[in-house]
Amino acid sequence: MSMSVTGRKTRAARRTERRPAIKKLIHSWQLYVLMALPLLYLIIFKYVPMYGAQIAFKNFIVTKGIWGSEWVGLKHFERFVHSYDFWRILKNTLILSFYNLAASFPFPILLALGLNYLRGRVFKRAVQMVTYAPHFISIVVIVGIIRELLDPRTGIVNKLLGFIGVGPINFMGEISMFSSIYVWSDVWQHAGFNCIIFIAALAAIDPALHEAAVVDGASKLRRMWHIDLPGIMPMAIILLILSTGHVLDVGFEKVLLLQNPINLKASEIIDTFVYKVGLTSQVANYSYSTAIGLFKSVINLVLLIVVNKIAQQSKQASLW
Amino acid sequence: MNGTLRNDSRGDKVFSLVNGAIVTLFFISVLYPIVYIVSASFSDSNAVVSGKVWLWPVRPTLEGYAAVFDYKMVWTGFKNSVVYTVTGTALNVFLTVLAAYPLSRKDLYGKNVFMILFMFTTMFTGGLIPSYLLVRELGMLDTIWSMIIPGALTVWNVIIARTYFQMSIPDELLEAARLDGCNDFQFLWKVVIRLSGPILAVITLYYASANWNQYFNAMIYLKSQDHYPLQLVLRDILIQNDVDTAMLAADPQDAARREALKILLKYSLIVISIFPLLVVYPFVQKFLVKGVMIGSLKG
């Protein structure tokens, strides 16, 4: 029975391969109809803005439209690179990004390893349940929580610090605290959920490896180091590649909400700058703002390709 | 799986103890702020401000919730958010299935081209301003459409759904349905959808939570407060500290009391806004986890 089905399938597949292109197009017409609406969406809302990004090379004037505005070449890019803000903004973006990567990358792995060796089944489930949950709280509420808990007068954090004789510290008013507040609240919110993927990778490790190691008298610590860690390495590398491709994409919606006049010196990043130049300043400069955004997108894309190349060459996991 | 008690060495016992302690520490540090916020929201406002609340509510009241209940903007926002989330999510799921199913088919001619077309948008975008100008060109500014259409599809969810279809719909099923005279439309509607309950639950949850939590699009596309979703109202109150004190049931002469009530209002508001999550979450957790698992498979 199953033989005949597979036999028919391969014959059908062979027939499909030999057909000319036009026949294949016609063969798939119903699938194209299904895809029409999503493709239309993609073209209008993703690719048209890419076409529109050409205003970065023009002096965009609304009445003249995208096509009618005059070309100015790299003027806006040069203006950005030479501007007083450039180095400060780039530095802020990179510091926040790498600090965040350094803190939020190892935590989910450590948590997954820890959970994997936890004895009590009920406790394990409780930990998972609770630590996954904050991932789904909105950024607005997270920042609201941060502000309430860190309040110098009424916040619980300063009350607890006062207990051991420290403070009160005006966390949101300290420029040097900004990046830590951003990064550690992110770890608090996402470490639990981000460990799911590693728990899955750990579950996929062949139990025979562990059994053999136990027979050989390997301690748990050694098994963790020699079996579990190598087992989840490919997944970790893929995730690292993915996040490198977004090194300049700091969670800007959160940064925007955390900003205040005092911490602005440390909290102005490329994306918040793009938003302010383009949409909130008195004289909105669409072209300049688009150029800054494009500058960032291109660097991201290049980084992604480069890191993936390196990963490919070192024969580790890669994206494509 | 990881050995039994009896052959645990001394070192392993120490390891288990330290490991348990570390995990517990992390567990408490995630749990404590949530417990504190819930407790504070039920406490007397003066007790919260003067730091008498540590773990459990002190002199329990519903003052904070009463203040939220009387706050009109919160309910307007809540209503708007429900509308945006329900309609938006319906459209999201519909479009995602339409995109994911053809991409899951081996015999789709030009499949690689379509995949590149989809994947490229996750690596490169036109940016904020071109998108904003497009929405403005289309006349969607300050309308419900700007909350639904520009974010109608998330490529990541398309990929998850596609991977699931590839795994769970065997080729033989399609062949058999074809022999019975079933075309692709009928097959998708009558067979694929019926077999894909779990993945539909996963993407519905992902979209719904993204729609519910979203504030940035609302901030740039909406002007009138009547259209504000809950997140934008929350931003005004929690972050910009823009509380209409006339709406607080406190003696306007008593500034200290008003300040305290304002803080209590914030705690209550935080609890109310994460309440839907706290209620639904335990029941849907396994679907949320499942989505990550499917997403981690290479399609």
Coordinates of C-alpha atoms in Angstrom, one line a residue:
Chain A
M1 CA 0.0 0.0 0.0
S2 CA 2.5 2.6 1.1
M3 CA 4.9 1.3 -1.6
S4 CA 2.4 2.1 -4.3
V5 CA 1.7 5.6 -2.9
T6 CA 5.4 6.5 -2.8
G7 CA 5.9 5.0 -6.3
R8 CA 3.1 7.2 -7.7
K9 CA 4.5 10.2 -6.0
T10 CA 8.0 9.9 -7.4
R11 CA 6.6 9.3 -10.9
A12 CA 4.4 12.4 -10.5
A13 CA 7.4 14.4 -9.2
R14 CA 9.5 13.2 -12.2
R15 CA 6.8 14.3 -14.5
T16 CA 6.7 17.8 -12.9
E17 CA 10.4 18.3 -13.3
R18 CA 10.3 17.6 -17.0
R19 CA 7.5 20.1 -17.7
P20 CA 8.3 23.4 -19.3
A21 CA 8.2 26.6 -17.2
I22 CA 4.9 27.8 -18.6
K23 CA 3.2 24.5 -17.7
K24 CA 4.6 24.7 -14.2
L25 CA 3.3 28.2 -13.8
I26 CA -0.2 27.1 -14.9
H27 CA 0.1 24.1 -12.6
S28 CA 0.6 26.4 -9.6
W29 CA -2.0 29.0 -10.5
Q30 CA -4.2 28.3 -7.5
L31 CA -1.3 28.7 -5.1
Y32 CA -0.4 32.1 -6.8
V33 CA -4.0 33.2 -6.2
L34 CA -3.7 32.3 -2.5
M35 CA -0.5 34.2 -2.2
A36 CA -1.7 37.3 -4.1
L37 CA -2.9 39.2 -1.1
P38 CA 0.1 38.6 1.2
L39 CA 2.4 39.5 -1.7
L40 CA 0.5 42.6 -2.4
Y41 CA 0.9 43.6 1.2
L42 CA 4.6 42.8 1.1
I43 CA 5.1 44.9 -2.0
I44 CA 3.2 47.9 -0.8
F45 CA 4.2 48.0 2.8
K46 CA 7.8 46.6 2.6
Y47 CA 9.1 47.2 -0.9
V48 CA 7.5 50.5 -1.7
P49 CA 9.2 52.1 1.4
M50 CA 12.5 50.6 0.2
Y51 CA 11.9 52.4 -3.1
G52 CA 10.9 55.5 -1.1
A53 CA 14.2 55.4 0.8
Q54 CA 15.8 57.0 -2.2
I55 CA 14.7 60.4 -0.7
A56 CA 17.9 59.9 1.4
F57 CA 19.8 60.9 -1.7
K58 CA 17.4 63.7 -2.6
N59 CA 16.1 67.0 -1.2
F60 CA 12.6 65.7 -0.6
I61 CA 9.9 68.3 -0.9
V62 CA 6.4 67.1 -0.2
T63 CA 4.8 69.1 -3.0
K64 CA 7.2 67.7 -5.6
G65 CA 6.9 64.1 -4.5
I66 CA 9.5 61.4 -4.3
W67 CA 10.2 61.3 -8.0
G68 CA 10.2 65.1 -8.6
S69 CA 12.6 66.1 -5.8
E70 CA 16.1 66.9 -6.9
W71 CA 19.1 64.5 -6.4
V72 CA 21.7 65.7 -3.9
G73 CA 23.9 62.6 -3.8
L74 CA 25.5 61.8 -0.4
K75 CA 24.9 65.2 1.0
H76 CA 22.7 64.0 3.9
F77 CA 25.0 61.1 4.8
E78 CA 28.0 63.5 4.9
R79 CA 26.1 65.9 7.0
F80 CA 25.3 63.1 9.5
V81 CA 28.8 61.7 9.6
H82 CA 30.2 65.2 10.2
S83 CA 27.6 66.4 12.6
Y84 CA 28.3 67.1 16.2
D85 CA 25.9 64.3 17.3
F86 CA 27.4 61.5 15.1
W87 CA 30.1 60.1 17.4
R88 CA 28.0 60.4 20.5
I89 CA 25.0 58.7 19.0
L90 CA 27.1 55.9 17.4
K91 CA 28.9 55.4 20.7
N92 CA 25.7 55.2 22.7
T93 CA 24.2 52.8 20.2
L94 CA 27.2 50.5 20.2
I95 CA 27.6 50.6 24.0
L96 CA 24.0 49.8 24.6
S97 CA 24.0 47.1 22.0
F98 CA 27.1 45.2 23.0
Y99 CA 26.4 45.6 26.7
N100 CA 23.0 44.1 26.0
L101 CA 24.4 41.3 23.9
A102 CA 27.0 40.4 26.5
A103 CA 24.4 40.3 29.3
S104 CA 21.4 38.8 27.5
F105 CA 23.3 36.1 25.5
P106 CA 24.7 33.9 28.3
F107 CA 21.7 34.2 30.7
P108 CA 19.2 32.0 28.8
I109 CA 21.9 29.4 28.3
L110 CA 22.8 29.3 32.0
L111 CA 19.1 29.2 33.0
A112 CA 18.4 26.3 30.6
L113 CA 21.4 24.3 31.9
G114 CA 20.3 25.0 35.5
L115 CA 16.7 24.0 34.8
N116 CA 17.9 20.9 33.1
Y117 CA 19.6 19.6 36.3
L118 CA 16.8 20.7 38.6
R119 CA 15.3 17.8 40.6
G120 CA 11.8 18.8 41.6
R121 CA 9.4 18.6 38.7
V122 CA 6.8 20.9 40.2
F123 CA 9.4 23.5 41.1
K124 CA 10.9 23.3 37.6
R125 CA 7.5 23.9 36.0
A126 CA 6.8 26.8 38.4
V127 CA 10.2 28.5 37.5
Q128 CA 9.4 28.1 33.8
M129 CA 5.9 29.4 34.2
V130 CA 6.9 32.5 36.1
T131 CA 10.1 33.4 34.2
Y132 CA 8.5 33.1 30.7
A133 CA 5.6 35.4 31.6
P134 CA 7.3 38.9 31.7
H135 CA 8.2 38.4 28.0
F136 CA 4.6 39.2 27.1
I137 CA 4.3 42.4 29.2
S138 CA 4.2 45.5 27.0
I139 CA 7.2 47.8 26.8
V140 CA 5.1 50.7 28.1
V141 CA 4.2 48.8 31.2
I142 CA 7.7 47.5 31.7
V143 CA 9.1 51.0 31.6
G144 CA 6.3 52.1 33.9
I145 CA 7.3 49.4 36.4
I146 CA 11.0 50.4 36.1
R147 CA 10.1 54.0 36.9
E148 CA 7.9 53.2 39.9
L149 CA 10.2 50.7 41.4
L150 CA 13.3 52.9 41.0
D151 CA 11.7 56.1 42.2
P152 CA 14.1 57.8 44.6
R153 CA 11.3 58.7 47.1
T154 CA 8.7 55.9 46.9
G155 CA 10.3 53.1 45.0
I156 CA 10.9 49.7 46.6
V157 CA 14.5 49.4 45.3
N158 CA 15.6 52.5 47.2
K159 CA 13.7 51.3 50.3
L160 CA 15.6 48.0 50.1
L161 CA 18.9 49.8 49.5
G162 CA 18.2 52.0 52.5
F163 CA 17.9 48.9 54.6
I164 CA 21.6 48.2 54.0
G165 CA 22.5 51.9 54.3
V166 CA 22.8 52.8 50.7
G167 CA 21.2 55.6 48.8
P168 CA 18.7 56.9 48.0
I169 CA 19.8 56.8 44.4
N170 CA 18.0 58.7 41.7
F171 CA 18.5 55.9 39.1
M172 CA 16.6 57.6 36.3
G173 CA 18.6 60.8 36.9
E174 CA 22.0 59.3 36.7
I175 CA 23.5 59.3 33.2
S176 CA 25.9 56.4 34.0
M177 CA 23.0 54.2 35.2
F178 CA 21.0 54.4 32.0
S179 CA 22.6 51.5 30.1
S180 CA 22.5 49.2 33.1
I181 CA 18.8 50.0 33.7
Y182 CA 18.1 49.2 30.0
V183 CA 20.1 46.0 29.9
W184 CA 19.2 44.4 33.2
S185 CA 15.5 45.1 32.8
D186 CA 15.8 43.4 29.5
V187 CA 17.4 40.3 31.0
W188 CA 14.7 40.3 33.7
Q189 CA 12.0 40.4 31.0
H190 CA 13.4 38.0 28.4
A191 CA 15.9 35.6 29.8
G192 CA 13.2 33.1 30.8
F193 CA 11.5 33.0 27.5
N194 CA 14.7 33.0 25.5
C195 CA 15.9 29.9 27.3
I196 CA 13.0 27.8 25.8
I197 CA 15.0 27.3 22.7
F198 CA 18.0 26.0 24.6
I199 CA 15.8 23.7 26.7
A200 CA 14.6 22.2 23.4
A201 CA 18.2 21.8 22.2
L202 CA 19.1 20.1 25.5
A203 CA 16.2 17.7 25.2
A204 CA 17.4 16.7 21.7
I205 CA 20.8 15.5 23.0
D206 CA 21.2 11.8 22.8
P207 CA 20.6 10.3 26.4
A208 CA 23.1 7.6 25.5
L209 CA 25.9 10.2 25.8
H210 CA 24.9 10.9 29.3
E211 CA 24.5 7.3 30.2
A212 CA 27.9 6.5 28.9
A213 CA 29.4 9.4 30.8
V214 CA 27.7 8.3 34.0
V215 CA 29.2 4.8 33.5
D216 CA 32.6 6.4 33.1
G217 CA 32.1 8.2 36.4
A218 CA 31.7 11.7 35.0
S219 CA 30.4 14.3 37.5
K220 CA 27.4 16.4 36.6
L221 CA 29.5 19.4 36.1
R222 CA 31.7 17.6 33.7
R223 CA 28.7 16.3 31.8
M224 CA 27.4 19.8 31.5
W225 CA 30.7 21.0 30.2
H226 CA 31.5 18.2 27.8
I227 CA 28.0 17.0 26.6
D228 CA 25.4 19.7 27.2
L229 CA 27.4 22.8 26.2
P230 CA 28.7 21.4 22.9
G231 CA 25.1 20.1 22.2
I232 CA 23.6 23.5 22.3
M233 CA 26.5 25.3 20.7
P234 CA 25.1 25.3 17.1
M235 CA 21.9 26.9 18.3
A236 CA 23.8 29.5 20.3
I237 CA 25.9 30.4 17.3
I238 CA 22.9 30.9 15.0
L239 CA 21.3 33.1 17.6
L240 CA 24.5 35.0 18.0
I241 CA 24.7 35.6 14.2
L242 CA 21.1 36.8 14.1
S243 CA 21.7 39.3 16.9
T244 CA 24.9 40.5 15.3
G245 CA 22.8 41.4 12.3
H246 CA 20.8 43.7 14.5
V247 CA 23.7 45.2 16.4
L248 CA 22.5 48.8 15.6
D249 CA 18.8 47.9 16.3
V250 CA 18.7 48.5 20.0
G251 CA 15.2 48.1 21.3
F252 CA 14.4 51.6 20.4
E253 CA 10.8 51.7 21.5
K254 CA 12.0 51.0 25.0
V255 CA 14.9 53.5 24.8
L256 CA 12.5 56.2 23.7
L257 CA 10.3 55.6 26.7
L258 CA 13.2 55.5 29.1
Q259 CA 14.6 58.8 27.9
N260 CA 14.4 61.9 29.9
P261 CA 16.2 65.3 29.6
I262 CA 18.9 64.2 32.1
N263 CA 19.9 60.9 30.6
L264 CA 19.6 62.0 27.0
K265 CA 23.4 62.3 26.7
A266 CA 23.7 58.5 27.1
S267 CA 20.3 57.5 25.8
E268 CA 20.2 59.1 22.3
I269 CA 20.7 56.3 19.8
I270 CA 20.4 56.2 16.0
D271 CA 16.8 55.1 15.9
T272 CA 15.5 57.7 18.4
F273 CA 17.5 60.3 16.6
V274 CA 15.9 59.2 13.3
Y275 CA 12.5 59.5 14.9
K276 CA 13.1 62.9 16.3
V277 CA 14.7 64.4 13.2
G278 CA 12.0 63.0 11.0
L279 CA 8.8 63.3 13.0
T280 CA 9.0 65.5 16.1
S281 CA 11.4 68.3 15.4
Q282 CA 10.0 71.8 14.5
V283 CA 11.4 71.6 11.0
A284 CA 10.9 67.9 10.1
N285 CA 13.7 66.9 7.7
Y286 CA 12.5 63.7 6.0
S287 CA 15.5 63.3 3.7
Y288 CA 18.1 63.7 6.5
S289 CA 16.2 61.3 8.8
T290 CA 15.8 58.7 6.0
A291 CA 19.6 58.9 5.3
I292 CA 20.4 58.2 8.9
G293 CA 18.0 55.3 9.0
L294 CA 19.5 53.9 5.7
F295 CA 23.0 54.3 7.1
K296 CA 22.0 52.0 9.9
S297 CA 20.1 49.4 7.8
V298 CA 23.1 49.0 5.4
I299 CA 25.6 48.5 8.2
N300 CA 23.3 45.9 9.8
L301 CA 23.0 44.0 6.5
V302 CA 26.7 44.1 5.9
L303 CA 27.4 42.9 9.4
L304 CA 24.9 40.0 9.0
I305 CA 26.5 38.9 5.8
V306 CA 30.1 39.2 7.1
V307 CA 29.4 37.3 10.4
N308 CA 27.6 34.6 8.5
K309 CA 30.6 34.2 6.2
I310 CA 32.9 33.8 9.1
A311 CA 30.6 31.2 10.7
Q312 CA 30.5 29.3 7.4
Q313 CA 34.2 29.3 7.1
S314 CA 34.8 28.0 10.6
K315 CA 32.4 25.2 9.6
Q316 CA 30.0 25.9 12.5
A317 CA 26.3 26.5 12.0
S318 CA 25.3 29.2 9.6
L319 CA 22.1 30.9 8.5
W320 CA 22.3 30.0 4.8
Chain B
M1 CA 17.4 11.5 33.0
N2 CA 20.4 12.9 34.8
G3 CA 21.3 10.1 37.1
T4 CA 19.6 8.9 40.2
L5 CA 20.1 9.8 43.8
R6 CA 21.9 6.6 44.8
N7 CA 24.9 7.0 42.5
D8 CA 25.2 10.7 43.1
S9 CA 28.8 11.5 44.3
R10 CA 29.6 14.1 46.9
G11 CA 30.5 16.6 44.2
D12 CA 27.2 16.0 42.4
K13 CA 25.3 16.8 45.6
V14 CA 27.2 20.1 46.0
F15 CA 26.5 20.8 42.3
S16 CA 22.8 20.1 42.7
L17 CA 22.6 22.3 45.8
V18 CA 24.4 25.3 44.2
N19 CA 22.4 24.8 41.0
G20 CA 19.2 24.8 42.9
A21 CA 20.2 27.9 44.8
I22 CA 21.1 29.8 41.6
V23 CA 17.9 29.0 39.8
T24 CA 15.9 29.8 42.9
L25 CA 17.6 33.2 43.2
F26 CA 16.7 34.0 39.6
F27 CA 13.1 32.7 40.1
I28 CA 12.7 35.1 43.1
S29 CA 14.2 38.1 41.4
V30 CA 11.6 37.7 38.5
L31 CA 8.7 36.9 40.8
Y32 CA 9.3 39.5 43.5
P33 CA 8.7 42.7 41.5
I34 CA 5.4 41.2 40.2
V35 CA 4.2 40.2 43.7
Y36 CA 5.2 43.6 45.1
I37 CA 3.3 45.5 42.4
V38 CA 0.2 43.5 42.9
S39 CA 0.4 43.9 46.7
A40 CA 1.1 47.6 46.4
S41 CA -2.0 48.1 44.1
F42 CA -4.2 46.7 46.9
S43 CA -2.6 48.6 49.7
D44 CA -3.4 51.9 51.4
S45 CA -1.8 54.7 49.4
N46 CA 0.0 56.2 52.3
A47 CA 1.5 52.8 53.2
V48 CA 2.8 52.4 49.7
V49 CA 4.4 55.9 49.6
S50 CA 6.0 55.6 53.1
G51 CA 7.4 52.2 52.2
K52 CA 5.4 50.0 54.6
V53 CA 4.6 47.5 51.8
W54 CA 7.2 44.8 51.5
L55 CA 5.5 41.6 50.4
W56 CA 1.8 41.5 51.3
P57 CA -0.8 44.3 51.0
V58 CA -0.9 46.7 54.0
R59 CA -4.4 48.0 55.1
P60 CA -6.0 46.5 52.0
T61 CA -8.2 48.9 50.0
L62 CA -9.6 49.1 46.5
E63 CA -8.9 52.8 46.3
G64 CA -6.5 52.5 43.4
Y65 CA -8.8 50.4 41.4
A66 CA -11.7 52.8 42.1
A67 CA -9.5 55.6 40.8
V68 CA -8.7 53.6 37.6
F69 CA -12.4 52.8 37.2
D70 CA -13.3 56.5 37.2
Y71 CA -10.6 57.3 34.8
K72 CA -12.4 57.7 31.5
M73 CA -9.4 57.7 29.1
V74 CA -8.4 54.2 30.4
W75 CA -11.7 52.7 29.3
T76 CA -11.7 54.5 25.9
G77 CA -8.2 53.1 25.4
F78 CA -9.2 49.7 26.5
K79 CA -12.1 49.6 24.1
N80 CA -10.0 50.8 21.2
S81 CA -7.3 48.2 22.0
V82 CA -9.9 45.4 22.0
V83 CA -11.2 46.6 18.6
Y84 CA -7.6 47.0 17.1
T85 CA -6.5 43.6 18.5
V86 CA -9.5 41.6 17.4
T87 CA -9.7 42.9 13.9
G88 CA -6.0 43.2 13.4
T89 CA -5.4 39.7 14.6
A90 CA -8.1 38.2 12.4
L91 CA -6.5 39.9 9.3
N92 CA -3.0 38.8 10.5
V93 CA -3.9 35.1 10.8
F94 CA -5.8 35.1 7.5
L95 CA -2.9 36.6 5.5
T96 CA -0.4 34.5 7.3
V97 CA -2.1 31.2 6.3
L98 CA -2.5 32.5 2.7
A99 CA 1.2 33.1 2.5
A100 CA 2.4 30.2 4.5
Y101 CA 0.6 27.4 2.8
P102 CA 1.8 27.9 -0.8
L103 CA 5.3 28.4 0.5
S104 CA 5.1 25.0 2.2
R105 CA 4.3 23.3 -1.1
K106 CA 7.3 21.6 -2.8
D107 CA 5.6 22.0 -6.2
L108 CA 5.2 25.8 -6.0
Y109 CA 7.0 27.0 -9.1
G110 CA 9.4 29.9 -8.2
K111 CA 9.3 29.0 -4.5
N112 CA 12.9 30.2 -3.9
V113 CA 12.2 33.6 -5.4
F114 CA 9.2 34.1 -3.1
M115 CA 11.1 32.9 -0.1
I116 CA 13.8 35.5 -0.8
L117 CA 11.2 38.1 -1.3
F118 CA 9.8 37.4 2.1
M119 CA 13.1 36.9 4.0
F120 CA 14.8 40.0 2.6
T121 CA 12.2 42.2 4.4
T122 CA 13.5 40.8 7.7
M123 CA 17.0 41.9 6.9
F124 CA 16.5 45.3 5.3
T125 CA 13.8 47.9 5.6
G126 CA 13.0 51.2 3.9
G127 CA 13.0 52.8 7.3
L128 CA 10.7 54.9 9.5
I129 CA 10.1 58.0 7.3
P130 CA 9.4 56.2 4.0
S131 CA 6.8 54.0 5.8
Y132 CA 5.3 57.0 7.5
L133 CA 5.0 58.9 4.2
L134 CA 3.4 55.9 2.6
V135 CA 0.7 55.6 5.3
R136 CA 0.1 59.3 4.9
E137 CA -0.1 59.0 1.1
L138 CA -2.7 56.3 1.6
G139 CA -4.8 58.6 3.7
M140 CA -4.6 56.3 6.7
L141 CA -3.3 58.8 9.3
D142 CA -5.5 59.0 12.4
T143 CA -7.8 56.2 11.3
I144 CA -8.3 52.7 12.5
W145 CA -6.7 51.5 9.3
S146 CA -3.3 52.8 10.3
M147 CA -3.5 50.4 13.3
I148 CA -4.4 47.4 11.3
I149 CA -3.0 47.5 7.7
P150 CA 0.7 48.5 8.0
G151 CA 1.4 45.6 10.4
A152 CA -0.9 43.1 8.7
L153 CA 1.8 40.4 8.3
T154 CA 4.9 39.3 10.2
V155 CA 7.3 37.3 8.1
W156 CA 8.5 35.4 11.2
N157 CA 5.0 34.0 11.8
V158 CA 4.7 33.1 8.1
I159 CA 7.9 31.0 8.5
I160 CA 6.7 29.3 11.6
A161 CA 3.3 28.4 10.0
R162 CA 5.1 27.2 6.8
T163 CA 7.4 24.9 8.8
Y164 CA 4.4 23.5 10.6
F165 CA 2.5 22.8 7.3
Q166 CA 5.6 21.1 5.9
M167 CA 5.9 18.8 8.9
S168 CA 2.3 17.9 9.5
I169 CA 0.6 17.8 6.1
P170 CA 2.0 14.7 4.3
D171 CA 2.3 14.7 0.5
E172 CA 0.2 11.6 0.3
L173 CA -2.8 13.5 1.8
L174 CA -2.6 16.0 -1.1
E175 CA -2.3 13.2 -3.7
A176 CA -5.3 11.4 -2.2
A177 CA -7.4 14.6 -2.1
R178 CA -6.4 15.3 -5.7
L179 CA -7.6 11.9 -6.8
D180 CA -11.0 12.8 -5.2
G181 CA -11.1 15.9 -7.3
C182 CA -10.1 18.4 -4.6
N183 CA -8.4 21.6 -5.8
D184 CA -5.8 23.7 -3.8
F185 CA -8.4 26.1 -2.4
Q186 CA -10.6 23.3 -1.2
F187 CA -7.6 21.4 0.2
L188 CA -6.4 24.4 2.2
W189 CA -9.8 25.1 3.5
K190 CA -11.1 21.6 4.2
V191 CA -8.0 19.7 5.1
V192 CA -5.0 21.9 6.0
I193 CA -6.9 24.4 8.3
R194 CA -8.7 21.5 10.1
L195 CA -5.3 19.8 10.8
S196 CA -3.6 22.9 11.9
G197 CA -5.3 23.9 15.2
P198 CA -2.1 24.1 17.2
I199 CA -0.2 26.4 14.8
L200 CA -3.3 28.6 14.4
A201 CA -3.4 29.0 18.2
V202 CA 0.3 29.8 18.3
I203 CA 0.2 32.5 15.6
T204 CA -3.0 33.9 16.9
L205 CA -1.5 34.4 20.3
Y206 CA 1.7 35.9 19.0
Y207 CA -0.2 38.4 16.8
A208 CA -2.7 39.2 19.5
S209 CA -0.1 39.9 22.1
A210 CA 1.9 42.0 19.6
N211 CA -1.2 44.0 18.6
W212 CA -2.2 44.5 22.2
N213 CA 1.2 45.7 23.3
Q214 CA 2.0 47.9 20.4
Y215 CA 2.4 51.6 21.0
F216 CA 4.8 53.1 18.5
N217 CA 2.7 52.9 15.4
A218 CA -0.2 54.4 17.4
M219 CA 2.1 57.2 18.6
I220 CA 3.2 58.2 15.1
Y221 CA 0.0 57.5 13.1
L222 CA -2.8 58.7 15.5
K223 CA -3.6 62.2 16.5
S224 CA -6.9 62.3 18.3
Q225 CA -7.1 60.9 21.8
D226 CA -10.4 59.2 21.0
H227 CA -8.5 56.7 18.9
Y228 CA -5.7 56.0 21.4
P229 CA -5.2 52.4 22.2
L230 CA -4.6 51.5 25.9
Q231 CA -0.8 51.4 25.6
L232 CA -0.7 55.1 24.6
V233 CA -3.0 56.0 27.5
L234 CA -0.7 54.1 29.7
R235 CA 2.3 55.9 28.4
D236 CA 0.7 59.3 29.2
I237 CA -0.1 58.2 32.7
L238 CA 2.8 55.9 33.7
I239 CA 5.7 57.6 31.8
Q240 CA 4.8 61.1 31.1
N241 CA 3.1 61.3 34.5
D242 CA 0.2 63.1 32.8
V243 CA -2.5 62.3 35.3
D244 CA -5.7 64.3 35.3
T245 CA -6.0 65.0 39.0
A246 CA -9.5 66.2 38.6
M247 CA -10.4 62.6 38.1
L248 CA -8.9 61.5 41.4
A249 CA -11.4 61.3 44.2
A250 CA -9.3 63.2 46.7
D251 CA -9.6 66.5 48.4
P252 CA -8.0 69.0 46.0
Q253 CA -6.5 70.9 49.0
D254 CA -4.6 67.8 50.2
A255 CA -1.6 67.8 47.9
A256 CA 0.2 65.0 49.7
R257 CA -2.8 62.7 49.6
R258 CA -3.3 63.4 45.9
E259 CA 0.3 62.5 45.2
A260 CA 0.0 59.3 47.1
L261 CA -3.2 58.4 45.3
K262 CA -1.6 59.1 42.0
I263 CA 1.1 56.6 42.7
L264 CA -1.5 54.0 43.8
L265 CA -3.4 54.6 40.6
K266 CA -0.3 53.7 38.7
Y267 CA 0.2 50.4 40.5
S268 CA -3.4 49.5 40.0
L269 CA -3.2 50.5 36.4
I270 CA -0.1 48.3 35.8
V271 CA -2.0 45.3 37.4
I272 CA -5.1 45.9 35.3
S273 CA -3.1 46.1 32.1
I274 CA -1.3 42.8 32.8
F275 CA -4.4 41.2 34.2
P276 CA -5.6 39.7 30.8
L277 CA -2.1 38.2 30.5
L278 CA -2.1 36.8 34.0
V279 CA -5.5 35.1 33.4
V280 CA -5.0 33.7 30.0
Y281 CA -1.3 32.9 30.2
P282 CA -1.3 29.6 32.3
F283 CA -3.7 28.1 29.7
V284 CA -1.9 29.1 26.6
Q285 CA 1.7 28.8 27.8
K286 CA 2.2 25.5 26.1
F287 CA 1.2 27.0 22.7
L288 CA 3.6 29.9 23.2
V289 CA 6.4 27.5 23.9
K290 CA 5.4 25.4 20.9
G291 CA 5.8 28.4 18.6
V292 CA 9.5 28.8 19.7
M293 CA 10.1 25.1 19.1
I294 CA 8.7 25.2 15.6
G295 CA 10.5 28.4 14.9
S296 CA 13.8 26.8 15.8
L297 CA 13.5 24.1 13.2
K298 CA 15.2 24.9 9.9
G299 CA 12.5 24.8 7.2

